């Protein structure tokens, strides 16, 4: 398997499982796939963070508002892998409950990844909410 195939496999398995868990109220898997090395950053649909400690706090706060994820789908638009760096651009289509109320929404997300000790880790995320028709 080449670098691009290996990366895409990771995106569609480990990354997708972590995102689905977050929308079920569990931020542990998402924290686990993020780099523990600075710099890390999030410009999120709900929270921003510019350090690992802010990131952990933001993920906990965001996860606490979600439960009962019934669907998570990542529609990949573009990606590339160059050495130990990669990025993805795509739409995250989510059906979950937010603060107890059922919600369906689409996030437009760009993420940057770094390979650390042979494993892919997220180092930056920028996401914003768009209409579900997006």
mmCIF file with all atom_site columns, C-alpha atoms in Angstrom:
data_model
loop_
_atom_site.group_PDB
_atom_site.id
_atom_site.type_symbol
_atom_site.label_atom_id
_atom_site.label_alt_id
_atom_site.label_comp_id
_atom_site.label_asym_id
_atom_site.label_entity_id
_atom_site.label_seq_id
_atom_site.pdbx_PDB_ins_code
_atom_site.Cartn_x
_atom_site.Cartn_y
_atom_site.Cartn_z
_atom_site.occupancy
_atom_site.B_iso_or_equiv
_atom_site.pdbx_formal_charge
_atom_site.auth_seq_id
_atom_site.auth_comp_id
_atom_site.auth_asym_id
_atom_site.auth_atom_id
_atom_site.pdbx_PDB_model_num
ATOM 1   C CA . UNK A 1 1   ? 0.000   0.000  0.000  1.00 0.00 ? 1   UNK A CA 1
ATOM 2   C CA . UNK A 1 2   ? 1.439   3.407  -0.913 1.00 0.00 ? 2   UNK A CA 1
ATOM 3   C CA . UNK A 1 3   ? 1.334   6.521  1.315  1.00 0.00 ? 3   UNK A CA 1
ATOM 4   C CA . UNK A 1 4   ? -1.854  7.875  -0.273 1.00 0.00 ? 4   UNK A CA 1
ATOM 5   C CA . UNK A 1 5   ? -3.712  4.568  0.067  1.00 0.00 ? 5   UNK A CA 1
ATOM 6   C CA . UNK A 1 6   ? -2.517  4.132  3.655  1.00 0.00 ? 6   UNK A CA 1
ATOM 7   C CA . UNK A 1 7   ? -3.626  7.660  4.534  1.00 0.00 ? 7   UNK A CA 1
ATOM 8   C CA . UNK A 1 8   ? -7.086  7.239  2.945  1.00 0.00 ? 8   UNK A CA 1
ATOM 9   C CA . UNK A 1 9   ? -7.591  3.970  4.791  1.00 0.00 ? 9   UNK A CA 1
ATOM 10  C CA . UNK A 1 10  ? -6.802  5.779  8.060  1.00 0.00 ? 10  UNK A CA 1
ATOM 11  C CA . UNK A 1 11  ? -9.180  8.655  7.178  1.00 0.00 ? 11  UNK A CA 1
ATOM 12  C CA . UNK A 1 12  ? -12.076 6.293  6.435  1.00 0.00 ? 12  UNK A CA 1
ATOM 13  C CA . UNK A 1 13  ? -11.495 4.102  9.513  1.00 0.00 ? 13  UNK A CA 1
ATOM 14  C CA . UNK A 1 14  ? -9.756  5.648  12.531 1.00 0.00 ? 14  UNK A CA 1
ATOM 15  C CA . UNK A 1 15  ? -10.634 9.263  11.772 1.00 0.00 ? 15  UNK A CA 1
ATOM 16  C CA . UNK A 1 16  ? -14.265 8.475  10.887 1.00 0.00 ? 16  UNK A CA 1
ATOM 17  C CA . UNK A 1 17  ? -14.693 6.377  14.063 1.00 0.00 ? 17  UNK A CA 1
ATOM 18  C CA . UNK A 1 18  ? -13.272 9.205  16.181 1.00 0.00 ? 18  UNK A CA 1
ATOM 19  C CA . UNK A 1 19  ? -15.604 11.787 14.661 1.00 0.00 ? 19  UNK A CA 1
ATOM 20  C CA . UNK A 1 20  ? -18.636 9.536  15.057 1.00 0.00 ? 20  UNK A CA 1
ATOM 21  C CA . UNK A 1 21  ? -17.689 8.971  18.721 1.00 0.00 ? 21  UNK A CA 1
ATOM 22  C CA . UNK A 1 22  ? -17.499 12.741 19.279 1.00 0.00 ? 22  UNK A CA 1
ATOM 23  C CA . UNK A 1 23  ? -21.038 13.131 17.925 1.00 0.00 ? 23  UNK A CA 1
ATOM 24  C CA . UNK A 1 24  ? -22.058 10.362 20.356 1.00 0.00 ? 24  UNK A CA 1
ATOM 25  C CA . UNK A 1 25  ? -20.658 12.396 23.263 1.00 0.00 ? 25  UNK A CA 1
ATOM 26  C CA . UNK A 1 26  ? -17.244 10.686 23.578 1.00 0.00 ? 26  UNK A CA 1
ATOM 27  C CA . UNK A 1 27  ? -14.234 12.883 22.801 1.00 0.00 ? 27  UNK A CA 1
ATOM 28  C CA . UNK A 1 28  ? -11.640 10.248 23.825 1.00 0.00 ? 28  UNK A CA 1
ATOM 29  C CA . UNK A 1 29  ? -11.132 8.756  20.352 1.00 0.00 ? 29  UNK A CA 1
ATOM 30  C CA . UNK A 1 30  ? -10.814 12.224 18.812 1.00 0.00 ? 30  UNK A CA 1
ATOM 31  C CA . UNK A 1 31  ? -8.223  13.306 21.388 1.00 0.00 ? 31  UNK A CA 1
ATOM 32  C CA . UNK A 1 32  ? -6.317  10.075 20.682 1.00 0.00 ? 32  UNK A CA 1
ATOM 33  C CA . UNK A 1 33  ? -5.894  10.808 16.957 1.00 0.00 ? 33  UNK A CA 1
ATOM 34  C CA . UNK A 1 34  ? -4.771  14.396 17.513 1.00 0.00 ? 34  UNK A CA 1
ATOM 35  C CA . UNK A 1 35  ? -1.116  15.261 17.920 1.00 0.00 ? 35  UNK A CA 1
ATOM 36  C CA . UNK A 1 36  ? 0.148   15.745 21.446 1.00 0.00 ? 36  UNK A CA 1
ATOM 37  C CA . UNK A 1 37  ? 2.943   17.915 20.022 1.00 0.00 ? 37  UNK A CA 1
ATOM 38  C CA . UNK A 1 38  ? 2.506   21.667 19.611 1.00 0.00 ? 38  UNK A CA 1
ATOM 39  C CA . UNK A 1 39  ? 1.479   23.434 17.521 1.00 0.00 ? 39  UNK A CA 1
ATOM 40  C CA . UNK A 1 40  ? -2.109  22.219 17.198 1.00 0.00 ? 40  UNK A CA 1
ATOM 41  C CA . UNK A 1 41  ? -5.117  24.377 16.403 1.00 0.00 ? 41  UNK A CA 1
ATOM 42  C CA . UNK A 1 42  ? -8.854  24.328 15.770 1.00 0.00 ? 42  UNK A CA 1
ATOM 43  C CA . UNK A 1 43  ? -11.021 26.972 14.191 1.00 0.00 ? 43  UNK A CA 1
ATOM 44  C CA . UNK A 1 44  ? -14.250 25.162 14.808 1.00 0.00 ? 44  UNK A CA 1
ATOM 45  C CA . UNK A 1 45  ? -17.917 25.533 14.113 1.00 0.00 ? 45  UNK A CA 1
ATOM 46  C CA . UNK A 1 46  ? -18.480 25.759 17.894 1.00 0.00 ? 46  UNK A CA 1
ATOM 47  C CA . UNK A 1 47  ? -15.094 26.334 19.600 1.00 0.00 ? 47  UNK A CA 1
ATOM 48  C CA . UNK A 1 48  ? -11.562 27.483 18.784 1.00 0.00 ? 48  UNK A CA 1
ATOM 49  C CA . UNK A 1 49  ? -8.283  26.266 20.302 1.00 0.00 ? 49  UNK A CA 1
ATOM 50  C CA . UNK A 1 50  ? -4.631  27.138 19.761 1.00 0.00 ? 50  UNK A CA 1
ATOM 51  C CA . UNK A 1 51  ? -2.864  24.746 22.148 1.00 0.00 ? 51  UNK A CA 1
ATOM 52  C CA . UNK A 1 52  ? -3.189  21.120 23.244 1.00 0.00 ? 52  UNK A CA 1
ATOM 53  C CA . UNK A 1 53  ? -4.736  22.123 26.600 1.00 0.00 ? 53  UNK A CA 1
ATOM 54  C CA . UNK A 1 54  ? -7.313  24.369 24.887 1.00 0.00 ? 54  UNK A CA 1
ATOM 55  C CA . UNK A 1 55  ? -7.962  21.569 22.397 1.00 0.00 ? 55  UNK A CA 1
ATOM 56  C CA . UNK A 1 56  ? -8.736  19.018 25.125 1.00 0.00 ? 56  UNK A CA 1
ATOM 57  C CA . UNK A 1 57  ? -11.055 21.511 26.850 1.00 0.00 ? 57  UNK A CA 1
ATOM 58  C CA . UNK A 1 58  ? -12.826 22.341 23.572 1.00 0.00 ? 58  UNK A CA 1
ATOM 59  C CA . UNK A 1 59  ? -13.314 18.684 22.605 1.00 0.00 ? 59  UNK A CA 1
ATOM 60  C CA . UNK A 1 60  ? -14.752 17.907 26.041 1.00 0.00 ? 60  UNK A CA 1
ATOM 61  C CA . UNK A 1 61  ? -17.157 20.857 25.855 1.00 0.00 ? 61  UNK A CA 1
ATOM 62  C CA . UNK A 1 62  ? -18.285 20.033 22.318 1.00 0.00 ? 62  UNK A CA 1
ATOM 63  C CA . UNK A 1 63  ? -18.730 16.305 23.026 1.00 0.00 ? 63  UNK A CA 1
ATOM 64  C CA . UNK A 1 64  ? -20.813 17.020 26.132 1.00 0.00 ? 64  UNK A CA 1
ATOM 65  C CA . UNK A 1 65  ? -23.502 18.622 23.964 1.00 0.00 ? 65  UNK A CA 1
ATOM 66  C CA . UNK A 1 66  ? -23.839 15.623 21.597 1.00 0.00 ? 66  UNK A CA 1
ATOM 67  C CA . UNK A 1 67  ? -25.501 12.206 21.952 1.00 0.00 ? 67  UNK A CA 1
ATOM 68  C CA . UNK A 1 68  ? -27.208 9.518  19.892 1.00 0.00 ? 68  UNK A CA 1
ATOM 69  C CA . UNK A 1 69  ? -25.312 9.917  16.611 1.00 0.00 ? 69  UNK A CA 1
ATOM 70  C CA . UNK A 1 70  ? -27.304 7.976  14.030 1.00 0.00 ? 70  UNK A CA 1
ATOM 71  C CA . UNK A 1 71  ? -25.198 8.891  11.005 1.00 0.00 ? 71  UNK A CA 1
ATOM 72  C CA . UNK A 1 72  ? -21.767 10.292 10.221 1.00 0.00 ? 72  UNK A CA 1
ATOM 73  C CA . UNK A 1 73  ? -20.497 10.467 6.674  1.00 0.00 ? 73  UNK A CA 1
ATOM 74  C CA . UNK A 1 74  ? -17.353 12.153 5.360  1.00 0.00 ? 74  UNK A CA 1
ATOM 75  C CA . UNK A 1 75  ? -17.565 13.192 1.716  1.00 0.00 ? 75  UNK A CA 1
ATOM 76  C CA . UNK A 1 76  ? -13.945 13.704 0.690  1.00 0.00 ? 76  UNK A CA 1
ATOM 77  C CA . UNK A 1 77  ? -13.497 16.442 -1.904 1.00 0.00 ? 77  UNK A CA 1
ATOM 78  C CA . UNK A 1 78  ? -9.715  16.696 -2.025 1.00 0.00 ? 78  UNK A CA 1
ATOM 79  C CA . UNK A 1 79  ? -6.633  15.371 -0.259 1.00 0.00 ? 79  UNK A CA 1
ATOM 80  C CA . UNK A 1 80  ? -2.909  15.016 -0.673 1.00 0.00 ? 80  UNK A CA 1
ATOM 81  C CA . UNK A 1 81  ? 0.026   13.415 1.087  1.00 0.00 ? 81  UNK A CA 1
ATOM 82  C CA . UNK A 1 82  ? 3.524   14.900 0.882  1.00 0.00 ? 82  UNK A CA 1
ATOM 83  C CA . UNK A 1 83  ? 6.096   13.124 2.995  1.00 0.00 ? 83  UNK A CA 1
ATOM 84  C CA . UNK A 1 84  ? 4.935   13.267 6.610  1.00 0.00 ? 84  UNK A CA 1
ATOM 85  C CA . UNK A 1 85  ? 2.230   15.897 5.986  1.00 0.00 ? 85  UNK A CA 1
ATOM 86  C CA . UNK A 1 86  ? -1.261  15.529 4.520  1.00 0.00 ? 86  UNK A CA 1
ATOM 87  C CA . UNK A 1 87  ? -4.559  17.386 4.265  1.00 0.00 ? 87  UNK A CA 1
ATOM 88  C CA . UNK A 1 88  ? -8.217  16.675 3.610  1.00 0.00 ? 88  UNK A CA 1
ATOM 89  C CA . UNK A 1 89  ? -11.076 18.877 2.479  1.00 0.00 ? 89  UNK A CA 1
ATOM 90  C CA . UNK A 1 90  ? -14.621 17.601 2.623  1.00 0.00 ? 90  UNK A CA 1
ATOM 91  C CA . UNK A 1 91  ? -18.139 17.659 3.982  1.00 0.00 ? 91  UNK A CA 1
ATOM 92  C CA . UNK A 1 92  ? -19.075 15.974 7.252  1.00 0.00 ? 92  UNK A CA 1
ATOM 93  C CA . UNK A 1 93  ? -22.760 15.032 7.181  1.00 0.00 ? 93  UNK A CA 1
ATOM 94  C CA . UNK A 1 94  ? -24.058 14.334 10.666 1.00 0.00 ? 94  UNK A CA 1
ATOM 95  C CA . UNK A 1 95  ? -27.319 13.174 12.248 1.00 0.00 ? 95  UNK A CA 1
ATOM 96  C CA . UNK A 1 96  ? -27.126 13.379 16.046 1.00 0.00 ? 96  UNK A CA 1
ATOM 97  C CA . UNK A 1 97  ? -28.772 14.958 19.061 1.00 0.00 ? 97  UNK A CA 1
ATOM 98  C CA . UNK A 1 98  ? -27.443 18.285 20.284 1.00 0.00 ? 98  UNK A CA 1
ATOM 99  C CA . UNK A 1 99  ? -28.430 19.268 23.803 1.00 0.00 ? 99  UNK A CA 1
ATOM 100 C CA . UNK A 1 100 ? -31.049 16.506 23.616 1.00 0.00 ? 100 UNK A CA 1
ATOM 101 C CA . UNK A 1 101 ? -32.716 17.674 20.393 1.00 0.00 ? 101 UNK A CA 1
ATOM 102 C CA . UNK A 1 102 ? -32.302 15.742 17.120 1.00 0.00 ? 102 UNK A CA 1
ATOM 103 C CA . UNK A 1 103 ? -30.160 17.661 14.624 1.00 0.00 ? 103 UNK A CA 1
ATOM 104 C CA . UNK A 1 104 ? -28.945 17.057 11.112 1.00 0.00 ? 104 UNK A CA 1
ATOM 105 C CA . UNK A 1 105 ? -26.209 19.292 9.757  1.00 0.00 ? 105 UNK A CA 1
ATOM 106 C CA . UNK A 1 106 ? -23.278 19.499 7.382  1.00 0.00 ? 106 UNK A CA 1
ATOM 107 C CA . UNK A 1 107 ? -19.848 20.793 8.303  1.00 0.00 ? 107 UNK A CA 1
ATOM 108 C CA . UNK A 1 108 ? -17.374 21.971 5.701  1.00 0.00 ? 108 UNK A CA 1
ATOM 109 C CA . UNK A 1 109 ? -14.023 20.771 7.093  1.00 0.00 ? 109 UNK A CA 1
ATOM 110 C CA . UNK A 1 110 ? -10.362 21.203 6.203  1.00 0.00 ? 110 UNK A CA 1
ATOM 111 C CA . UNK A 1 111 ? -7.828  19.282 8.257  1.00 0.00 ? 111 UNK A CA 1
ATOM 112 C CA . UNK A 1 112 ? -4.026  19.068 8.270  1.00 0.00 ? 112 UNK A CA 1
ATOM 113 C CA . UNK A 1 113 ? -2.204  15.937 9.434  1.00 0.00 ? 113 UNK A CA 1
ATOM 114 C CA . UNK A 1 114 ? 1.331   15.044 10.444 1.00 0.00 ? 114 UNK A CA 1
ATOM 115 C CA . UNK A 1 115 ? 2.812   11.557 10.539 1.00 0.00 ? 115 UNK A CA 1
ATOM 116 C CA . UNK A 1 116 ? 4.384   11.050 13.979 1.00 0.00 ? 116 UNK A CA 1
ATOM 117 C CA . UNK A 1 117 ? 6.277   7.842  14.754 1.00 0.00 ? 117 UNK A CA 1
ATOM 118 C CA . UNK A 1 118 ? 4.579   6.185  11.780 1.00 0.00 ? 118 UNK A CA 1
ATOM 119 C CA . UNK A 1 119 ? 1.010   7.174  12.771 1.00 0.00 ? 119 UNK A CA 1
ATOM 120 C CA . UNK A 1 120 ? -1.143  9.925  11.284 1.00 0.00 ? 120 UNK A CA 1
ATOM 121 C CA . UNK A 1 121 ? -2.205  12.652 13.729 1.00 0.00 ? 121 UNK A CA 1
ATOM 122 C CA . UNK A 1 122 ? -4.448  15.672 13.193 1.00 0.00 ? 122 UNK A CA 1
ATOM 123 C CA . UNK A 1 123 ? -2.678  18.994 13.824 1.00 0.00 ? 123 UNK A CA 1
ATOM 124 C CA . UNK A 1 124 ? -5.204  21.532 12.513 1.00 0.00 ? 124 UNK A CA 1
ATOM 125 C CA . UNK A 1 125 ? -8.939  21.653 11.824 1.00 0.00 ? 125 UNK A CA 1
ATOM 126 C CA . UNK A 1 126 ? -11.054 24.392 10.340 1.00 0.00 ? 126 UNK A CA 1
ATOM 127 C CA . UNK A 1 127 ? -14.766 23.637 10.124 1.00 0.00 ? 127 UNK A CA 1
ATOM 128 C CA . UNK A 1 128 ? -17.910 25.639 9.703  1.00 0.00 ? 128 UNK A CA 1
ATOM 129 C CA . UNK A 1 129 ? -21.562 24.761 9.474  1.00 0.00 ? 129 UNK A CA 1
ATOM 130 C CA . UNK A 1 130 ? -23.402 25.028 6.179  1.00 0.00 ? 130 UNK A CA 1
ATOM 131 C CA . UNK A 1 131 ? -26.950 24.227 5.160  1.00 0.00 ? 131 UNK A CA 1
ATOM 132 C CA . UNK A 1 132 ? -27.743 20.517 4.891  1.00 0.00 ? 132 UNK A CA 1
ATOM 133 C CA . UNK A 1 133 ? -28.193 21.048 1.151  1.00 0.00 ? 133 UNK A CA 1
ATOM 134 C CA . UNK A 1 134 ? -24.386 21.762 0.973  1.00 0.00 ? 134 UNK A CA 1
#
